[in-house]
PDB file of C-alpha atoms in Angstrom:
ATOM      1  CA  UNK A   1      -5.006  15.537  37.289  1.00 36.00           C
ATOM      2  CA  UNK A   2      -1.536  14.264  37.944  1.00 37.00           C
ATOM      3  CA  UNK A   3       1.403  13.008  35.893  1.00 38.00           C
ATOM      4  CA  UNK A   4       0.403   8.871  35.591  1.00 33.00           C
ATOM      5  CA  UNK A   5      -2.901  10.701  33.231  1.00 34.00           C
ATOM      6  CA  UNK A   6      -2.152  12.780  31.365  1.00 48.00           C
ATOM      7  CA  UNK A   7      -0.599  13.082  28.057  1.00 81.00           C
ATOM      8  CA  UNK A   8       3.135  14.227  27.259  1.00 91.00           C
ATOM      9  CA  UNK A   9       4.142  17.550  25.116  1.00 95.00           C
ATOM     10  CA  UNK A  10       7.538  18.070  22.875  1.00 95.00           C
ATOM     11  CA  UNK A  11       9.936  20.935  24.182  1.00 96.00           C
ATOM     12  CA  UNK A  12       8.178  23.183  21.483  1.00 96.00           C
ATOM     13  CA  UNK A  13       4.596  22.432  22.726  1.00 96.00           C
ATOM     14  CA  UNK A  14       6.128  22.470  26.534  1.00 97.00           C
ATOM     15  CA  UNK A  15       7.392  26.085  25.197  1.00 97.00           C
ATOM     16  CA  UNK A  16       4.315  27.328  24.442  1.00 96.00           C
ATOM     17  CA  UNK A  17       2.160  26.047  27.593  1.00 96.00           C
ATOM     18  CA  UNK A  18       4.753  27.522  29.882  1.00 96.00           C
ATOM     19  CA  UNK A  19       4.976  30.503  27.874  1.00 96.00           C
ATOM     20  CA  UNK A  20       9.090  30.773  27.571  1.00 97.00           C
ATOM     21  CA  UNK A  21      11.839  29.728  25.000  1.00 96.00           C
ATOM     22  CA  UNK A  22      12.612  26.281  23.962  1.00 97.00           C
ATOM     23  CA  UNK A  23      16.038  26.912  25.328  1.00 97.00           C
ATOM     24  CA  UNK A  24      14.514  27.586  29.014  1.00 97.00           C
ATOM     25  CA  UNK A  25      12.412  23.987  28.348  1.00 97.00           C
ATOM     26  CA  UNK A  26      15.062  21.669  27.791  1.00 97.00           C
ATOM     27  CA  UNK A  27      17.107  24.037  30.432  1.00 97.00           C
ATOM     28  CA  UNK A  28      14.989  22.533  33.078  1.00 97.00           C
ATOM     29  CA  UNK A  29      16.404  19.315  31.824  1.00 97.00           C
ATOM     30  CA  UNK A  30      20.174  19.498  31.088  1.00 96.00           C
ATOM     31  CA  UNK A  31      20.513  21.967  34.784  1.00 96.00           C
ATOM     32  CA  UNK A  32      18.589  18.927  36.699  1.00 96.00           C
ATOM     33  CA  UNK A  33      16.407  22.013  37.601  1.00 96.00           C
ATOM     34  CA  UNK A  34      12.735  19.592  37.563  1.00 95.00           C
ATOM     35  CA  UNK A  35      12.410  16.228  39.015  1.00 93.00           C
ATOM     36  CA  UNK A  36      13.134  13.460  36.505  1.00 92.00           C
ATOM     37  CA  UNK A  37       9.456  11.748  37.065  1.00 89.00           C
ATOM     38  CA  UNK A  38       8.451  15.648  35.542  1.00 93.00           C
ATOM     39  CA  UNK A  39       9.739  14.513  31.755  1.00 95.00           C
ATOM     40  CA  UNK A  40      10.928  11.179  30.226  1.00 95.00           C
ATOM     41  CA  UNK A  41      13.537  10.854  27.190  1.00 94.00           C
ATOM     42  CA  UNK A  42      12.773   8.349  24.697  1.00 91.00           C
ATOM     43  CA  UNK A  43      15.475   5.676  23.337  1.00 91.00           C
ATOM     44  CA  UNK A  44      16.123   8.252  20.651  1.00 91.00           C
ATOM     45  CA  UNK A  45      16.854  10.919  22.877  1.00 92.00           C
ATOM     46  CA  UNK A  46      13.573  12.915  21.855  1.00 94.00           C
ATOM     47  CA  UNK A  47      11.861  14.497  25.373  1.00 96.00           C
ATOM     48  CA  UNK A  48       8.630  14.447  26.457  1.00 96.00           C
ATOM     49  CA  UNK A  49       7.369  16.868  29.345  1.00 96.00           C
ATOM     50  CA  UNK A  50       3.972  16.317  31.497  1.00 93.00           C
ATOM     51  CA  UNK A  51       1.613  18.611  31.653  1.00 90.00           C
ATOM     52  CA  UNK A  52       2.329  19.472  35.125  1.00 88.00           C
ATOM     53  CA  UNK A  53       6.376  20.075  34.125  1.00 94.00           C
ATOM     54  CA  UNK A  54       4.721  23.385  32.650  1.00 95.00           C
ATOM     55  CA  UNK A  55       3.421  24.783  36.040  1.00 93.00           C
ATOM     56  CA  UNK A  56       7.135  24.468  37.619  1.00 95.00           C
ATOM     57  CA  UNK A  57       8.936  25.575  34.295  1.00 97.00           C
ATOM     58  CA  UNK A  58       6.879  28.421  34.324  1.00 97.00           C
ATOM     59  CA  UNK A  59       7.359  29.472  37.497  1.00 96.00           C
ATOM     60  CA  UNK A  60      10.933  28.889  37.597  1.00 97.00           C
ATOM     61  CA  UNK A  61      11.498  31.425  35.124  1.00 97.00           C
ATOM     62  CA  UNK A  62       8.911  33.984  35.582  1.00 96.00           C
ATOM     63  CA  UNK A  63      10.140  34.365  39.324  1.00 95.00           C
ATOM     64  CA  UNK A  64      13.296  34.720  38.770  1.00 95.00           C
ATOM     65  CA  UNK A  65      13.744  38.157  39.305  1.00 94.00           C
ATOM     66  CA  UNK A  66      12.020  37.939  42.990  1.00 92.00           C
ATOM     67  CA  UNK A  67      13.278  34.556  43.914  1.00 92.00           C
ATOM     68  CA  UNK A  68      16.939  33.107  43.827  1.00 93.00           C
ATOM     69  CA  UNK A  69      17.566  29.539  42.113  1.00 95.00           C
ATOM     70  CA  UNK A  70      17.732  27.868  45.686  1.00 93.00           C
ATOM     71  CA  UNK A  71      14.592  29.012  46.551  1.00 92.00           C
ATOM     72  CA  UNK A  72      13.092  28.288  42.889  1.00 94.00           C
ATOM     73  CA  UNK A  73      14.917  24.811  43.341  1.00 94.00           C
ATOM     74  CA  UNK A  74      13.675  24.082  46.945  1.00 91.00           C
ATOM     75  CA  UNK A  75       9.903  25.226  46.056  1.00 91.00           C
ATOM     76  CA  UNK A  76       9.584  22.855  42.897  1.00 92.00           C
ATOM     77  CA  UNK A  77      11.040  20.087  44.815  1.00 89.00           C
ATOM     78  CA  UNK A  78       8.633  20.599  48.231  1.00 85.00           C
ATOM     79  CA  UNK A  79       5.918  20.718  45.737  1.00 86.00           C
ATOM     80  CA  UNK A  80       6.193  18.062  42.936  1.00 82.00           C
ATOM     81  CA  UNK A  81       6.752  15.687  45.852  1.00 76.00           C
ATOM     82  CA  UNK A  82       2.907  15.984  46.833  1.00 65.00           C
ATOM     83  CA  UNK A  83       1.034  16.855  43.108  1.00 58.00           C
ATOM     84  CA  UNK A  84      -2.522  16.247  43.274  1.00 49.00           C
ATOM     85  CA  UNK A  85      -5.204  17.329  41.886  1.00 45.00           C
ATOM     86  CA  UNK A  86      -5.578  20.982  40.971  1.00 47.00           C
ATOM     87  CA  UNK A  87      -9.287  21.912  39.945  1.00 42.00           C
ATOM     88  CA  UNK A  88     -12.311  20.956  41.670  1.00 44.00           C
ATOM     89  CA  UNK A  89     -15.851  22.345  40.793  1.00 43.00           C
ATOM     90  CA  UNK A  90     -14.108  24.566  38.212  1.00 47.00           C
ATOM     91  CA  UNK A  91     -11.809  26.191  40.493  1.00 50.00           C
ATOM     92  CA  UNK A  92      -8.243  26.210  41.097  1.00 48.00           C
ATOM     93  CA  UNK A  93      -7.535  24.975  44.731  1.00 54.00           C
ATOM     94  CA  UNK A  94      -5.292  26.513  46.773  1.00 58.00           C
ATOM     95  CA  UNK A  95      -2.172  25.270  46.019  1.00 75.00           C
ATOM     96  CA  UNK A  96       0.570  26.835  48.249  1.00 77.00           C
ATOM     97  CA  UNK A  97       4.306  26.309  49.731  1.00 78.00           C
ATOM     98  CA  UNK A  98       5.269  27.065  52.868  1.00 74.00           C
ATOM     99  CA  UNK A  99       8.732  27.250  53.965  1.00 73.00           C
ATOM    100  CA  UNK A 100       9.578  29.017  57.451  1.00 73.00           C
ATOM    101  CA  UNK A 101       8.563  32.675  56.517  1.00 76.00           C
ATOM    102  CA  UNK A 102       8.027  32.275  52.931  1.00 80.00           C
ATOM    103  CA  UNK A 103       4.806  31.385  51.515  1.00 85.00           C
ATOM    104  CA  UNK A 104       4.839  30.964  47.906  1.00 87.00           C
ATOM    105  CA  UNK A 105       1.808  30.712  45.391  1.00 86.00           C
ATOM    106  CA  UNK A 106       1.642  28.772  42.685  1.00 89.00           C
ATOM    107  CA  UNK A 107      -1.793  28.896  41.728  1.00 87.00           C
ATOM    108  CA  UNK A 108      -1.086  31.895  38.904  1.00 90.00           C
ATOM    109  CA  UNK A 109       1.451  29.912  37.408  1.00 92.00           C
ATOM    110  CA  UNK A 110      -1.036  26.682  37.067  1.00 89.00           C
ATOM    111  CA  UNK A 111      -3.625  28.823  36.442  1.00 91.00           C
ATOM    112  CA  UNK A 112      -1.962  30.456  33.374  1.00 94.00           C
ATOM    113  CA  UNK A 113      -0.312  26.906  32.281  1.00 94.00           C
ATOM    114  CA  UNK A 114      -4.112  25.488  32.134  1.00 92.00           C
ATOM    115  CA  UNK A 115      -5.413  28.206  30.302  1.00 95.00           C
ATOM    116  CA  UNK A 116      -2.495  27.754  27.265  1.00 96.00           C
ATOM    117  CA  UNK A 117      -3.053  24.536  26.910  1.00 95.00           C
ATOM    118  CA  UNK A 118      -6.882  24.966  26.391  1.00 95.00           C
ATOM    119  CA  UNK A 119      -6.082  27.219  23.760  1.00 96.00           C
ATOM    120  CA  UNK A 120      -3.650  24.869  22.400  1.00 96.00           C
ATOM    121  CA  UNK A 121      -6.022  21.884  22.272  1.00 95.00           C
ATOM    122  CA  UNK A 122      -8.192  24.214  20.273  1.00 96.00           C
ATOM    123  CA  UNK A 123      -5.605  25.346  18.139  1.00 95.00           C
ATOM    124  CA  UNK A 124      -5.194  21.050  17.609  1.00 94.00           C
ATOM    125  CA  UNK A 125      -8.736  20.741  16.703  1.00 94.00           C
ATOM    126  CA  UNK A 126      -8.697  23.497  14.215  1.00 95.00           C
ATOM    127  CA  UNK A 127      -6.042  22.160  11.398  1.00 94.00           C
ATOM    128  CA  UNK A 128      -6.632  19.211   9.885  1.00 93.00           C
ATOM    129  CA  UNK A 129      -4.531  17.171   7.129  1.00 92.00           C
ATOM    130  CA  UNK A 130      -6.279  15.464   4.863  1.00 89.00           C
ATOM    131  CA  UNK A 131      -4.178  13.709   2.003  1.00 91.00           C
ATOM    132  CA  UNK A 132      -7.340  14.242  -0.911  1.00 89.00           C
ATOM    133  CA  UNK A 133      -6.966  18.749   0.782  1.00 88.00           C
ATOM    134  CA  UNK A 134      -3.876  20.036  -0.927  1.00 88.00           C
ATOM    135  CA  UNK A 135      -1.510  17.020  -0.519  1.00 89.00           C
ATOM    136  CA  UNK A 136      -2.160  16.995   3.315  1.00 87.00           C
ATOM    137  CA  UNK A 137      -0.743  20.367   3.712  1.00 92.00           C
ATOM    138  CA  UNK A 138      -2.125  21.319   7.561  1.00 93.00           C
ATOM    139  CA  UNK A 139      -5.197  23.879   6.449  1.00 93.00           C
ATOM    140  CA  UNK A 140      -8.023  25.635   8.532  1.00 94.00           C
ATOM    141  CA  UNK A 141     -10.956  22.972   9.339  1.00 93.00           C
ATOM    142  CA  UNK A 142     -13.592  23.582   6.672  1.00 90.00           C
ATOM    143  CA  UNK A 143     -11.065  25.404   4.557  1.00 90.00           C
ATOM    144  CA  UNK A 144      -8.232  25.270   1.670  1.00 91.00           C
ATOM    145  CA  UNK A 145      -6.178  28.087   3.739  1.00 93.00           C
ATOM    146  CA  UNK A 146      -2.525  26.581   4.921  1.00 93.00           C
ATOM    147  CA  UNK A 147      -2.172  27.249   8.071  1.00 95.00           C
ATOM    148  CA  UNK A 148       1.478  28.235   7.870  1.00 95.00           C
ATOM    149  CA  UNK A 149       0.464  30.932   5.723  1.00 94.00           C
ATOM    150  CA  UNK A 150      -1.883  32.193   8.311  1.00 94.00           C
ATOM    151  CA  UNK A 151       1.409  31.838  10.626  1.00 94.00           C
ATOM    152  CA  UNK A 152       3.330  33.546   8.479  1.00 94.00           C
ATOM    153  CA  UNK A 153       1.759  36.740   7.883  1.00 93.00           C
ATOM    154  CA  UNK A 154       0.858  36.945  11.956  1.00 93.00           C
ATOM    155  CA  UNK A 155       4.763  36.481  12.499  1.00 92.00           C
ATOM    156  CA  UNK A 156       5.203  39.431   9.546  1.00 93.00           C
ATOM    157  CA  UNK A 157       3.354  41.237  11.645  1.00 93.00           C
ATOM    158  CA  UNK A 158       0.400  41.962   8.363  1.00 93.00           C
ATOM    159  CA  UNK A 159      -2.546  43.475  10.476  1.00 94.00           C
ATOM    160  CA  UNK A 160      -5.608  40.944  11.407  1.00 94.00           C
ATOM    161  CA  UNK A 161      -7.669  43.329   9.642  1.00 94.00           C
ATOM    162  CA  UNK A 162      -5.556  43.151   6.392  1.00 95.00           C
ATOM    163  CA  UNK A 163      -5.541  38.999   6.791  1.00 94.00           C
ATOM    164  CA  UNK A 164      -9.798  38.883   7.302  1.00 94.00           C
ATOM    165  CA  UNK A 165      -9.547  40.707   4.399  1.00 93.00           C
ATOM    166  CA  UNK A 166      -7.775  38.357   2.255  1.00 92.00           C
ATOM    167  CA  UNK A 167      -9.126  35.822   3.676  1.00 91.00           C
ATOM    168  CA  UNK A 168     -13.071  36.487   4.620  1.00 89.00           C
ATOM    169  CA  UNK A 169     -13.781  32.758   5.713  1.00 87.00           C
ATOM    170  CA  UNK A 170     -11.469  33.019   8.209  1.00 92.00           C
ATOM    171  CA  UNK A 171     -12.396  34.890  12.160  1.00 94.00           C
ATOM    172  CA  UNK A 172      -9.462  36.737  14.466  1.00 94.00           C
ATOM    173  CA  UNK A 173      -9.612  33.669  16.911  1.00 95.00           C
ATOM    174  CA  UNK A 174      -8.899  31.053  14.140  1.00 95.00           C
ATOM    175  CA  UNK A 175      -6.042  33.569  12.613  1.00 95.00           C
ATOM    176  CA  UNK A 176      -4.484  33.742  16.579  1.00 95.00           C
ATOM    177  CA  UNK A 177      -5.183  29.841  16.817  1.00 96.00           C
ATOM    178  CA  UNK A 178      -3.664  29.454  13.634  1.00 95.00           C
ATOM    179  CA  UNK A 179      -0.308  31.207  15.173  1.00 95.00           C
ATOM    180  CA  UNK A 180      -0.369  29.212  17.954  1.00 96.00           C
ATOM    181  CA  UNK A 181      -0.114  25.800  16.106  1.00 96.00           C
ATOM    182  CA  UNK A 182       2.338  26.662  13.965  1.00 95.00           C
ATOM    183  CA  UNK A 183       4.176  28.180  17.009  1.00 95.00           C
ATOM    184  CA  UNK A 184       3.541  24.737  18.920  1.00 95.00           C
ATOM    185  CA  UNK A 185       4.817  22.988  15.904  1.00 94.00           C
ATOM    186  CA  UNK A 186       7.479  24.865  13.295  1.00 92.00           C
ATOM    187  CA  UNK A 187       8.211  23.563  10.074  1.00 85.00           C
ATOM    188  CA  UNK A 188      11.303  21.669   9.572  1.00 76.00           C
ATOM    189  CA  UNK A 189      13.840  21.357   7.479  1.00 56.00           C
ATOM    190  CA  UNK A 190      13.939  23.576   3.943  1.00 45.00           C
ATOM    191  CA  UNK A 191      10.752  24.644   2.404  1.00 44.00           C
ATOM    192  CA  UNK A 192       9.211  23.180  -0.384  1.00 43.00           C
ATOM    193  CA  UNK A 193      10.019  24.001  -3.441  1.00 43.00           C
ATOM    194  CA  UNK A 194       7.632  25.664  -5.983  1.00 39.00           C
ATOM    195  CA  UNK A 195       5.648  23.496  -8.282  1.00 42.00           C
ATOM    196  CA  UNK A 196       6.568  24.006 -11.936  1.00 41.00           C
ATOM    197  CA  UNK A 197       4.853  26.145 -14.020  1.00 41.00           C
ATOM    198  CA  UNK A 198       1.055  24.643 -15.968  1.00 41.00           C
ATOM    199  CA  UNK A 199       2.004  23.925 -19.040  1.00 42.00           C
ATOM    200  CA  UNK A 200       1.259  26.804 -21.775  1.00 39.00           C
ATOM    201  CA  UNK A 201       2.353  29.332 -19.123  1.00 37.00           C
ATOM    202  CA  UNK A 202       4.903  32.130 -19.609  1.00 37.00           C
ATOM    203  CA  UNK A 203       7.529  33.217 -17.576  1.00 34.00           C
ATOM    204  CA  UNK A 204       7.513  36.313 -17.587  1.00 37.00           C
ATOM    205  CA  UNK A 205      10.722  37.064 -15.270  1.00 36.00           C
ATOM    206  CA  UNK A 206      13.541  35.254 -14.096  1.00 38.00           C
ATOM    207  CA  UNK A 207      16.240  35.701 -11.392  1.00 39.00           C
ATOM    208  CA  UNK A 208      18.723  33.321 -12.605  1.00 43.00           C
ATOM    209  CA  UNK A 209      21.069  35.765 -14.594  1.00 42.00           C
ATOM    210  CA  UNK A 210      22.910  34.197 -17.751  1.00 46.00           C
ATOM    211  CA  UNK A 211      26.490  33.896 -17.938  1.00 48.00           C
ATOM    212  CA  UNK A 212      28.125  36.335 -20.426  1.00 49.00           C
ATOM    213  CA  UNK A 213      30.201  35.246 -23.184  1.00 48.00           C
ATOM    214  CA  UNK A 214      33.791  35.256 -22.878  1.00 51.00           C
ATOM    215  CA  UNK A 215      35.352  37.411 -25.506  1.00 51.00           C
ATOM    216  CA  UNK A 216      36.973  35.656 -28.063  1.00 45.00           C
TER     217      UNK A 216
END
């Protein structure tokens, strides 16, 4: 599987396959630390990584406290020059670079990168916006349940126990997939603002406190 087939990911989505910040993604960028055929920027500046980008942003980071940046540097250079194709039968092939003594291993770090992206395809095929399901709010397949909410209470750190509990439809895996898309893609922009009250209902309790009367 190289770069000319397969799909693109946004810095967050990038993020998440690689497993480190946003920051460290579009780091690789603005340092010139992965080859330019690695990522393309659109007309509007957006950025777009390949799937492989993930392997070498990965490793870049997570071997950072054995390897220094030349070494980091010189590795994803010797080995984006010759990509090819990584599993056969199932398998990851060996996929290794050689330079004088060193011998480095990249076959975790593409390992690992493959594996997070399964789970974010899955996490993809679980939410589903439909415009007739709450407004097209993103909810569970099969489901009313937003998944931000979901996210929400996972990044609250509310038990999975307590959330199967409110929620008995719902399984730990879809809860954790759940996470994951929100993590892969995070609201924007200011949240929406609560729907007024049915008519006939009562308010029962207000924060907005009423200006006092100025003494006369």
């Amino acid at each position: 599987m190289t770069t000319a087939t397969m799909g693109t990911l946004t810095p967050t989505e990038a993020a998440v396959v690689a497993c480190v910040s946003v920051r460290d993604v579009n780091r690789t960028v603005d340092e010139k630390i992965l080859p330019e055929d690695l990522y393309a920027i659109g007309t509007d500046r957006t950025r777009r990584f390949y799937i492989d980008a993930c392997t070498f942003i990965a490793f870049y980071f997570k071997a950072a406290d054995r390897l220094t940046s030349e070494e980091r540097l010189r590795t994803i250079t010797q080995a984006s020059a010759h990509l090819r194709k990584y599993f056969k039968n199932g398998r990851v092939k060996e996929w290794i670079v050689s330079d004088d003594f060193l011998r480095i291993d990249l076959a975790p770090f593409l390992k690992g990168v493959h594996e997070r992206l399964a789970k974010l395809e899955k996490a993809r095929a679980l939410v589903v916006e439909d415009p007739q399901i709450l407004d097209g709010t993103p909810v569970i397949e099969g489901t009313r349940i937003p998944v931000y909410d979901i996210a929400s209470s996972v990044e609250a750190g509310v038990p999975v126990e307590r959330i199967l509990g409110a929620y008995p439809g719902l399984s730990a895996e879809r809860i954790s997939l759940a996470a994951l898309y929100a993590q892969a893609n995070p609201l924007r922009g200011r949240p929406p603002r609560s729907p007024s009250p049915p008519r006939g209902a009562i308010i029962v309790s207000s924060r907005r406190i009423p200006r006092r009367k100025q003494a006369s």
